[in-house]
Coordinates of C-alpha atoms in Angstrom, one line a residue:
X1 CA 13.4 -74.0 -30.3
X2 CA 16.9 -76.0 -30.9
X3 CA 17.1 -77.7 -27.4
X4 CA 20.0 -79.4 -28.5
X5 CA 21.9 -76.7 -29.5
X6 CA 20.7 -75.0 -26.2
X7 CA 21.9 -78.2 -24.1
X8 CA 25.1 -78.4 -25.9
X9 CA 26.0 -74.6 -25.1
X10 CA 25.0 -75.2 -21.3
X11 CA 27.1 -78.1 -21.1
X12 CA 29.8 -75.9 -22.4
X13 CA 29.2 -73.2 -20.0
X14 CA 29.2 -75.6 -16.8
X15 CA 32.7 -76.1 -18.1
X16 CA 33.7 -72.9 -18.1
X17 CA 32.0 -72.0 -15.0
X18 CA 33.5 -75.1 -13.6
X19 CA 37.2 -74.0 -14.4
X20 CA 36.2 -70.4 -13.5
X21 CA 35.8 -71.8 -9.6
X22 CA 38.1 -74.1 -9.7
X23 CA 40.9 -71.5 -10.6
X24 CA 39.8 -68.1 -10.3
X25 CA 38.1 -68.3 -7.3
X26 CA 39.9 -71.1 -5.4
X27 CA 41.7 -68.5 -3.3
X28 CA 38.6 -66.5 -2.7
X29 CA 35.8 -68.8 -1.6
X30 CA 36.2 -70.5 2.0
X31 CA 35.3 -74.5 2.0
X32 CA 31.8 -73.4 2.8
X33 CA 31.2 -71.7 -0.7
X34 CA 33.7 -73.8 -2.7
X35 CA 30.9 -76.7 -1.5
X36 CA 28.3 -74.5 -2.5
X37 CA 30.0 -73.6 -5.4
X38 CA 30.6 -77.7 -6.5
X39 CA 27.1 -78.3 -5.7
X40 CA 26.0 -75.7 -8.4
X41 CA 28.4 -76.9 -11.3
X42 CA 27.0 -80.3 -10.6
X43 CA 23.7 -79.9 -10.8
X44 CA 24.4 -77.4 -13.8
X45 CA 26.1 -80.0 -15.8
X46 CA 23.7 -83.1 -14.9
X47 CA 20.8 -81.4 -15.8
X48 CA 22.5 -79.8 -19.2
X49 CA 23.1 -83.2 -20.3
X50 CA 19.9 -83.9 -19.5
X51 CA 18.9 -81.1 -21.2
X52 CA 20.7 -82.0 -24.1
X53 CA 19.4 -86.3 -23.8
X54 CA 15.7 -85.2 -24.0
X55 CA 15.8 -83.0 -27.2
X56 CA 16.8 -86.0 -29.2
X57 CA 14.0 -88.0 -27.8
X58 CA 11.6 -86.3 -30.6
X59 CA 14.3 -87.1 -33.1
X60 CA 13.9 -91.1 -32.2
X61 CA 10.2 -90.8 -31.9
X62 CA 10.2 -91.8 -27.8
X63 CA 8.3 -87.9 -27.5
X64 CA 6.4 -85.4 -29.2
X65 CA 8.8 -81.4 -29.9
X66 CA 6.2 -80.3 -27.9
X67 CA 6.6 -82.6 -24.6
X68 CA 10.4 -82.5 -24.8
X69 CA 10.4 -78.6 -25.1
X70 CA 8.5 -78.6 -21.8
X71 CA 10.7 -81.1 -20.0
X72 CA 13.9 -79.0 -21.8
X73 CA 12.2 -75.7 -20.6
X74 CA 11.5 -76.8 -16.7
X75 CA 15.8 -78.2 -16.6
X76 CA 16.6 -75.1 -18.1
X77 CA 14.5 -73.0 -15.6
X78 CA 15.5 -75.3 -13.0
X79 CA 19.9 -74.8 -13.6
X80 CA 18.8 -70.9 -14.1
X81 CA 17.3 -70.7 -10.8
X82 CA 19.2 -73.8 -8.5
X83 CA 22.5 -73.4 -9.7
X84 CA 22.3 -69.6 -10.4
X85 CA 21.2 -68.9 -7.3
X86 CA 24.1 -71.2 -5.8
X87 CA 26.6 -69.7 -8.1
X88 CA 25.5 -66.2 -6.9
X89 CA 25.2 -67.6 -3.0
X90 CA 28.7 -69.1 -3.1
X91 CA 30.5 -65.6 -5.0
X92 CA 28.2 -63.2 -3.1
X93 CA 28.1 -64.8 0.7
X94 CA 24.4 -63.2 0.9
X95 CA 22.6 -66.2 1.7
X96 CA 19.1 -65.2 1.2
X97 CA 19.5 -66.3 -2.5
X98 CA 19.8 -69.9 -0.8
X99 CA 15.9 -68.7 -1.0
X100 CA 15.6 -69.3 -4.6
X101 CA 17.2 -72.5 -5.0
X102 CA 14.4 -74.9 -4.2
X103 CA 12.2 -73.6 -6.9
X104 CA 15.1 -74.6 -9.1
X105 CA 14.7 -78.2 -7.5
X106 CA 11.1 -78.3 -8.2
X107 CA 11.5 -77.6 -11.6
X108 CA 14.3 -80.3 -11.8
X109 CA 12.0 -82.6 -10.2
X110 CA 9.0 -81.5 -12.3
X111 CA 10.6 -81.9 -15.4
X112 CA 11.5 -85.6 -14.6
X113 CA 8.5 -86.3 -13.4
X114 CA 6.8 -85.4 -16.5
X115 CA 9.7 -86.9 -18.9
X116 CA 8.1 -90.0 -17.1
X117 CA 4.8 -89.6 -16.8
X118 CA 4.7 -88.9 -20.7
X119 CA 7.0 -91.6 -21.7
X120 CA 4.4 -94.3 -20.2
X121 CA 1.5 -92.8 -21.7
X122 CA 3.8 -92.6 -25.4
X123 CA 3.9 -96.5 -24.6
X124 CA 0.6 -97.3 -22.9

């Protein structure tokens, strides 16, 4: 898979979903979800350029296409589910999709900790 082509076009789209809330829907969200809202293009974007930072890691030799596609796949999963779920949360009001975001957490936090666990054992 071409993580780097997959983290550039996620960065790209936390743009575009960041200028999408900041001007479409500044008059429709109250401060509540416009919080919510910033919350989920943050995340989105740190974690796409995370995204984006780890696929070249088997390019410089630091990890395997294999490791870095599993620390590329748990980010991805992790802005799918925390910042969809926040994005949906902040439009939609229903917050019982405030459910879903901390799965997206633990796979942001599971894909870190595993980008770390496997770059000591690349240099042990």
């Amino acid at each position: 898979m071409n993580w780097s082509a997959i983290g550039a076009f996620v960065l790209a789209l936390a743009v575009m979903v960041g200028a999408f809330g900041a001007h479409a829907l500044r008059d429709r969200l109250d401060d509540y979800a416009k919080g919510v809202f910033q919350t989920a293009v943050a995340y989105h974007f740190y974690h796409a350029l995370g995204l984006l930072i780890v696929s070249f890691f088997p390019r410089i030799g630091a990890l395997s296409e294999s490791r870095a596609g599993w620390v590329c796949l748990l980010l991805l999963a992790g802005i799918l589910l925390f910042s969809g779920s926040l994005y949906a949360l902040a439009v939609s009001g229903v917050r019982a999709l405030g459910a879903v975001t901390p799965i997206g957490g633990v796979c942001f936090i599971a894909g870190w900790l595993l980008l770390a666990y496997w770059l000591t054992q690349k240099s042990a």
